[in-house]
Amino acid sequence: MKAVTWQGRRDVRVEDVPDPRIEEPTDAVIRITSTGLCGSDLHLYEVLTPFMTPGDILGHEPIGIVEEVGPGVPDLSAGDRVVVPFQIACGNCWMCLTGLPTQCETTQVTAEGMGAALFGYTRLYGAVPGAQAEYLRVPQAQFGPMKVPEGPPDDRFVYLSDVLPTAWQAVEYAAVPPGGTLAVLGLGPIGDMACRIAKARGAERVFGIDLVPERLARADRDGVETYDLRAFDDEKALVNAIHDETGGRGPDAVIDAVGTEAHGSAAAKLAQTATGLLPRKLSGPLAERFSIDRLGALHMAIDLVRRGGTISLSGVYGGTADPMPMLTLFDKQIQLRMGQANVRRWADQIMPYLTDEDPLGVDDFATHRLPLAEAPHAYDMFQHKQDGAIKVLMQP
């Protein structure tokens, strides 16, 4: 089959790889009909290269058709249309039953000290072959895949794999009070969808912050009060502007949908880049012990949120030696929540929004649809924010 493989920093290729097959009774094999390019894939493209191996298959946002199931998968049959969550979880362990499938005790990558295995996401999360491919082997298929109706296009349901539950959890963790205010840092796919979900769930005012014109324009059309970071002399001026709109206090909650690749922090960027250029035998151990993030977005969130407010982190961070302003966090009594989205926990709450009325705008959420063969171009375009690329779907 054809699959998108990682070959090095900023180097992905579409190659022929062996077809997946049933290896365990709880496996399924899915023929992928659409697969997303996620902002966190860009971390693998550049920042997290020390944890990658040439030939790794990328991707974790698939929808497709069941081709084959193992004998331990009673509720799926060949021909079923399914969305596959980005994490691999059993559904039966204590963590899964508590609503934390991202911490599944069956698939935890204990050798790396990490949580549940993820599709297409480094050796830290099991080095499981990913979903930017023609076919996908799905472990723990007795729990993971979610059946969706025939009829509507893939766009209606594909975002259940990651974008929708990640944005939903970000809003849930933000705990915006009824009629409250929310600021969202970063209006890429997750930040954009978080704004839509927050408004649908009753937030009175949503402030969206970015510096990409196409992202700002899109959020503005959806009724978000947008702020262009480039229009201010510095970040403090932007923070003051939003404080002025919230009685001088700041918003009740802030979602950081940017993560480790925030703009700014030249020293941290240099350290990330240098680590990624080292030989893999050196870069991996170095990154595990001394990696740092670019924390511009997180520091802005801390400055922006009101005292006693909440910061919800959905942007991926990977540092192990990040300096944190604990004095400010403690003094402002800020609540901080974070983590990979627990997809199956939120799916039933999201499904009622995926109707023909399309209140979240999923049917036209993708800005680009490309054949899988053009994946290298898609990665380059998405990373450089060219041609208005906000969300890319690929079809094998």
Coordinates of C-alpha atoms in Angstrom, one line a residue:
M1 CA 0.0 0.0 0.0
K2 CA 0.9 3.7 -0.2
A3 CA 1.7 5.5 3.0
V4 CA 3.2 8.8 4.2
T5 CA 6.5 8.1 5.9
W6 CA 8.8 10.3 7.9
Q7 CA 12.4 10.3 6.6
G8 CA 14.0 13.2 8.5
R9 CA 13.5 16.8 9.5
R10 CA 11.0 18.4 7.1
D11 CA 11.2 15.3 4.9
V12 CA 8.1 13.2 4.4
R13 CA 7.5 10.9 1.5
V14 CA 4.7 8.7 0.0
E15 CA 6.2 5.2 -0.3
D16 CA 5.1 1.6 -0.8
V17 CA 5.0 -0.2 2.5
P18 CA 3.6 -3.7 3.5
D19 CA -0.2 -3.9 3.8
P20 CA -1.4 -4.2 7.4
R21 CA -2.9 -7.5 8.6
I22 CA -4.7 -8.9 11.6
E23 CA -2.1 -9.7 14.3
E24 CA -4.2 -10.0 17.4
P25 CA -7.8 -11.1 18.0
T26 CA -8.8 -7.6 18.9
D27 CA -7.4 -6.1 15.7
A28 CA -9.3 -4.6 12.7
V29 CA -8.1 -3.5 9.3
I30 CA -9.6 -0.3 7.9
R31 CA -9.6 1.0 4.3
I32 CA -9.1 4.7 4.8
T33 CA -11.3 7.0 2.8
S34 CA -10.1 10.3 4.3
T35 CA -7.3 11.2 6.7
G36 CA -6.4 14.6 8.3
L37 CA -3.2 16.5 8.6
C38 CA -3.0 17.7 12.2
G39 CA -1.0 20.6 13.7
S40 CA 0.6 18.1 16.0
D41 CA 2.0 16.3 12.9
L42 CA 4.0 19.4 12.3
H43 CA 5.8 18.8 15.6
L44 CA 7.0 15.5 14.2
Y45 CA 8.0 17.3 11.0
E46 CA 10.5 19.5 12.9
V47 CA 10.5 19.7 16.7
L48 CA 10.1 16.1 17.9
T49 CA 12.5 14.6 15.3
P50 CA 14.7 13.0 18.0
F51 CA 11.9 10.6 18.8
M52 CA 11.3 9.5 15.2
T53 CA 12.7 6.7 13.1
P54 CA 13.0 6.9 9.3
G55 CA 10.1 5.0 7.8
D56 CA 7.6 5.8 10.5
I57 CA 4.1 6.0 9.0
L58 CA 2.4 9.3 10.1
G59 CA -1.1 10.4 10.8
H60 CA -3.9 9.9 13.3
E61 CA -7.2 11.3 12.0
P62 CA -8.8 8.6 9.8
I63 CA -12.3 7.7 8.7
G64 CA -12.8 4.6 6.5
I65 CA -14.5 1.2 5.9
V66 CA -13.8 -1.9 7.9
E67 CA -12.1 -4.6 5.7
E68 CA -11.5 -7.3 8.2
V69 CA -11.9 -7.9 12.0
G70 CA -10.3 -10.3 14.4
P71 CA -12.4 -12.8 16.4
G72 CA -12.2 -10.6 19.5
V73 CA -14.1 -7.7 17.8
P74 CA -17.8 -8.6 18.1
D75 CA -19.4 -5.3 17.2
L76 CA -17.7 -4.5 13.9
S77 CA -18.2 -6.2 10.5
A78 CA -16.7 -5.8 7.1
G79 CA -18.3 -2.8 5.4
D80 CA -19.0 -0.8 8.5
R81 CA -18.1 2.9 8.2
V82 CA -16.0 4.0 11.2
V83 CA -14.0 6.9 12.6
V84 CA -10.9 5.8 14.5
P85 CA -9.7 7.9 17.6
F86 CA -6.1 8.9 17.6
Q87 CA -5.4 7.1 20.8
I88 CA -5.5 3.3 21.2
A89 CA -7.4 2.2 24.3
C90 CA -9.0 -1.0 25.6
G91 CA -12.2 0.4 27.1
N92 CA -12.0 -2.0 30.1
C93 CA -9.2 -0.9 32.4
W94 CA -9.6 1.4 35.4
M95 CA -8.4 4.4 33.4
C96 CA -10.7 3.8 30.5
L97 CA -13.7 3.2 32.8
T98 CA -12.9 6.5 34.6
G99 CA -13.1 8.4 31.3
L100 CA -9.4 8.6 30.7
P101 CA -8.6 6.4 27.6
T102 CA -5.5 8.6 27.0
Q103 CA -4.1 6.9 30.1
C104 CA -5.2 3.3 29.2
E105 CA -3.5 0.8 31.4
T106 CA -3.5 -1.8 28.6
T107 CA -1.7 0.3 26.0
Q108 CA 0.4 2.6 28.2
V109 CA 3.9 2.9 26.7
T110 CA 5.4 2.1 30.1
A111 CA 8.9 1.6 28.7
E112 CA 8.9 5.4 27.9
G113 CA 6.9 6.4 30.9
M114 CA 4.1 7.6 28.7
G115 CA 0.3 7.2 28.5
A116 CA -1.8 5.3 25.9
A117 CA -0.3 4.4 22.6
L118 CA -1.1 6.8 19.7
F119 CA -1.3 6.2 16.0
G120 CA 1.6 7.6 14.0
Y121 CA 3.3 9.5 16.9
T122 CA 6.9 8.7 17.8
R123 CA 8.5 5.9 19.8
L124 CA 7.3 7.7 23.0
Y125 CA 3.8 6.6 22.1
G126 CA 4.5 3.1 20.8
A127 CA 5.7 3.8 17.2
V128 CA 2.3 2.5 16.0
P129 CA 2.0 2.8 12.2
G130 CA -0.3 5.8 11.4
A131 CA -3.3 6.7 9.4
Q132 CA -2.0 8.7 6.4
A133 CA -2.1 5.6 4.4
E134 CA -4.4 3.4 2.2
Y135 CA -5.1 0.9 5.1
L136 CA -4.7 1.0 8.8
R137 CA -4.3 -1.8 11.4
V138 CA -6.4 -0.8 14.4
P139 CA -5.4 -2.5 17.7
Q140 CA -8.1 -2.7 20.5
A141 CA -10.8 -2.4 17.8
Q142 CA -13.4 -3.8 20.2
F143 CA -13.4 -0.3 21.8
G144 CA -11.8 2.3 19.6
P145 CA -13.6 2.6 16.2
M146 CA -16.9 4.5 16.2
K147 CA -19.6 3.6 13.7
V148 CA -21.0 6.5 11.8
P149 CA -23.9 6.6 9.4
E150 CA -23.6 6.1 5.7
G151 CA -24.6 9.0 3.4
P152 CA -23.0 12.3 4.5
P153 CA -19.5 13.0 3.2
D154 CA -16.5 12.1 5.2
D155 CA -16.1 15.7 6.4
R156 CA -19.2 15.3 8.6
F157 CA -17.6 12.7 10.8
V158 CA -13.8 12.6 10.2
Y159 CA -13.1 15.2 12.9
L160 CA -14.4 12.9 15.6
S161 CA -11.0 11.3 15.4
D162 CA -9.2 14.3 16.9
V163 CA -10.3 17.9 16.1
L164 CA -13.8 17.8 17.7
P165 CA -12.9 15.9 20.9
T166 CA -9.7 17.9 21.4
A167 CA -11.6 21.2 21.0
W168 CA -14.5 19.9 23.1
Q169 CA -12.2 18.9 25.9
A170 CA -10.4 22.2 25.7
V171 CA -13.7 24.0 26.3
E172 CA -14.8 21.5 28.9
Y173 CA -11.6 22.0 30.8
A174 CA -11.8 25.8 30.5
A175 CA -15.0 25.6 32.6
V176 CA -16.4 28.9 31.2
P177 CA -19.3 30.0 33.5
P178 CA -22.7 30.6 31.8
G179 CA -22.5 33.9 30.1
G180 CA -18.8 34.1 30.7
T181 CA -15.8 35.1 28.6
L182 CA -13.1 33.0 26.9
A183 CA -9.9 33.8 25.0
V184 CA -8.4 31.4 22.6
L185 CA -4.8 31.7 21.6
G186 CA -4.2 30.3 18.2
L187 CA -6.9 29.9 15.6
G188 CA -5.6 26.9 13.8
P189 CA -8.0 23.9 13.5
I190 CA -8.3 23.2 17.3
G191 CA -8.5 26.9 18.3
D192 CA -11.0 27.6 15.5
M193 CA -13.2 24.7 16.5
A194 CA -12.9 25.5 20.2
C195 CA -14.3 29.0 19.5
R196 CA -17.3 27.4 17.6
I197 CA -17.9 24.9 20.4
A198 CA -17.6 27.6 23.1
K199 CA -20.2 29.8 21.4
A200 CA -22.5 26.9 20.8
R201 CA -22.3 26.0 24.5
G202 CA -23.2 29.4 25.7
A203 CA -20.0 31.5 26.2
E204 CA -21.1 35.1 25.9
R205 CA -17.9 36.5 24.4
V206 CA -15.1 34.7 22.7
F207 CA -11.8 36.4 21.9
G208 CA -9.6 34.8 19.3
I209 CA -5.9 35.7 19.0
D210 CA -3.6 34.9 16.0
L211 CA -1.3 36.5 13.5
V212 CA -2.4 34.7 10.3
P213 CA -4.8 36.8 8.3
E214 CA -6.8 33.9 6.9
R215 CA -7.4 32.4 10.3
L216 CA -8.4 35.7 11.8
A217 CA -10.9 36.3 8.9
R218 CA -12.4 32.9 9.3
A219 CA -13.0 33.2 13.0
D220 CA -14.3 36.8 12.6
R221 CA -17.0 35.5 10.2
D222 CA -18.1 33.1 12.9
G223 CA -18.7 35.9 15.4
V224 CA -15.4 35.6 17.3
E225 CA -13.9 38.9 18.5
T226 CA -10.5 38.6 16.8
Y227 CA -7.2 40.2 17.7
D228 CA -4.3 40.3 15.3
L229 CA -1.1 40.0 17.4
R230 CA 0.8 42.0 14.7
A231 CA -1.4 45.1 15.3
F232 CA 0.0 45.6 18.8
D233 CA 3.4 47.0 19.8
D234 CA 3.9 44.0 22.1
E235 CA 2.0 41.2 23.8
K236 CA 1.3 43.3 26.9
A237 CA -0.6 45.9 24.8
L238 CA -2.8 43.1 23.5
V239 CA -3.4 41.7 27.0
N240 CA -4.4 45.2 28.1
A241 CA -6.8 45.6 25.2
I242 CA -8.7 42.4 26.2
H243 CA -8.6 43.3 29.9
D244 CA -10.3 46.6 28.9
E245 CA -13.1 44.5 27.3
T246 CA -13.6 42.5 30.5
G247 CA -13.9 45.1 33.2
G248 CA -10.1 45.2 33.7
R249 CA -10.1 41.6 35.1
G250 CA -9.4 39.5 32.0
P251 CA -11.4 36.6 30.6
D252 CA -12.8 33.8 32.8
A253 CA -10.7 31.3 30.9
V254 CA -8.0 31.0 28.3
I255 CA -7.4 28.1 25.9
D256 CA -3.8 27.8 24.7
A257 CA -4.3 26.0 21.3
V258 CA -0.7 26.9 20.2
G259 CA 1.7 24.7 22.1
T260 CA 5.4 24.2 21.7
E261 CA 5.8 25.9 18.4
A262 CA 4.6 29.4 19.5
H263 CA 6.2 32.3 17.8
G264 CA 9.0 34.1 19.7
S265 CA 11.5 32.8 22.2
A266 CA 14.4 32.7 19.9
A267 CA 16.6 30.9 22.4
A268 CA 14.2 28.0 22.8
K269 CA 13.7 27.7 19.1
L270 CA 17.5 27.5 18.6
A271 CA 17.7 24.8 21.2
Q272 CA 14.9 22.8 19.6
T273 CA 16.5 23.2 16.2
A274 CA 19.9 22.2 17.4
T275 CA 18.7 19.1 19.1
G276 CA 16.9 18.1 16.0
L277 CA 20.1 18.3 13.9
L278 CA 22.1 16.1 16.2
P279 CA 22.7 12.4 15.4
R280 CA 19.7 10.4 16.6
K281 CA 21.8 8.5 19.2
L282 CA 22.6 11.8 20.9
S283 CA 19.4 13.8 20.2
G284 CA 17.0 11.4 21.8
P285 CA 18.5 11.2 25.2
L286 CA 19.3 14.9 25.2
A287 CA 15.7 15.8 24.3
E288 CA 14.3 13.4 27.0
R289 CA 16.3 15.1 29.8
F290 CA 16.7 18.7 28.7
S291 CA 14.1 19.6 26.1
I292 CA 12.3 23.0 26.4
D293 CA 9.3 24.5 24.8
R294 CA 8.7 27.9 23.3
L295 CA 6.4 29.2 26.0
G296 CA 5.2 32.5 24.5
A297 CA 1.6 31.4 24.2
L298 CA 1.5 29.9 27.7
H299 CA 3.0 33.0 29.3
M300 CA 0.5 35.2 27.5
A301 CA -2.3 33.0 28.8
I302 CA -1.1 33.4 32.3
D303 CA -1.0 37.2 31.9
L304 CA -4.4 37.3 30.2
V305 CA -6.6 35.1 32.3
R306 CA -8.4 36.8 35.2
R307 CA -7.4 36.0 38.8
G308 CA -9.1 32.8 39.9
G309 CA -9.6 31.8 36.2
T310 CA -8.7 28.7 34.3
I311 CA -6.2 28.0 31.6
S312 CA -6.9 25.0 29.4
L313 CA -3.9 23.6 27.3
S314 CA -4.8 21.8 24.1
G315 CA -1.6 22.7 22.2
V316 CA 1.0 20.0 22.4
Y317 CA 4.0 20.6 24.7
G318 CA 6.9 18.3 24.9
G319 CA 9.5 20.0 27.2
T320 CA 11.0 18.4 30.2
A321 CA 12.9 21.4 31.5
D322 CA 10.5 24.2 31.0
P323 CA 10.8 27.2 33.4
M324 CA 7.3 28.1 34.8
P325 CA 6.3 31.4 36.5
M326 CA 5.1 29.6 39.7
L327 CA 4.9 32.9 41.7
T328 CA 2.3 34.3 39.2
L329 CA 0.4 31.1 38.9
F330 CA 0.1 30.8 42.6
D331 CA -0.6 34.4 43.3
K332 CA -3.3 34.7 40.7
Q333 CA -4.8 31.4 41.9
I334 CA -5.0 30.0 38.3
Q335 CA -6.4 26.6 37.6
L336 CA -4.4 24.7 34.9
R337 CA -5.9 21.7 33.0
M338 CA -4.3 19.9 30.1
G339 CA -3.8 16.6 28.3
Q340 CA -4.5 14.6 25.2
A341 CA -8.2 14.5 24.4
N342 CA -10.2 11.5 25.7
V343 CA -12.0 10.9 22.5
R344 CA -14.6 8.3 23.4
R345 CA -15.4 10.2 26.6
W346 CA -16.8 13.1 24.6
A347 CA -18.0 11.5 21.4
D348 CA -21.6 10.9 22.5
Q349 CA -21.9 14.5 23.6
I350 CA -20.5 15.7 20.2
M351 CA -22.7 13.5 17.9
P352 CA -25.9 15.6 18.3
Y353 CA -24.0 18.5 16.7
L354 CA -23.2 16.5 13.6
T355 CA -26.5 16.9 11.9
D356 CA -27.6 18.3 8.5
E357 CA -28.0 21.7 10.2
D358 CA -24.2 21.5 10.9
P359 CA -24.1 24.0 13.8
L360 CA -20.3 23.6 14.1
G361 CA -19.6 24.1 10.4
V362 CA -17.8 20.7 9.9
D363 CA -19.0 20.2 6.3
D364 CA -16.8 23.1 5.1
F365 CA -14.2 23.1 7.8
A366 CA -11.4 21.8 5.6
T367 CA -9.7 24.4 3.5
H368 CA -7.9 21.9 1.3
R369 CA -8.6 18.4 0.1
L370 CA -5.7 16.7 -1.6
P371 CA -4.8 13.2 -2.8
L372 CA -2.5 11.3 -0.5
A373 CA 0.2 11.4 -3.1
E374 CA 0.5 15.1 -2.5
A375 CA 1.3 14.7 1.2
P376 CA 4.8 16.3 1.0
H377 CA 3.3 19.4 -0.6
A378 CA 0.5 19.4 2.0
Y379 CA 3.0 19.3 4.9
D380 CA 5.1 22.1 3.4
M381 CA 2.1 24.3 2.7
F382 CA 0.6 23.7 6.2
Q383 CA 3.8 24.4 8.0
H384 CA 4.4 27.7 6.1
K385 CA 0.7 28.7 6.4
Q386 CA 0.5 29.1 2.6
D387 CA -2.5 29.4 0.4
G388 CA -4.8 29.9 3.4
A389 CA -4.2 26.3 4.6
I390 CA -6.0 25.9 7.9
K391 CA -7.2 22.3 7.7
V392 CA -6.1 19.7 5.2
L393 CA -7.8 16.4 4.4
M394 CA -6.1 13.8 2.2
Q395 CA -7.8 11.0 0.2
P396 CA -5.8 7.8 -0.5

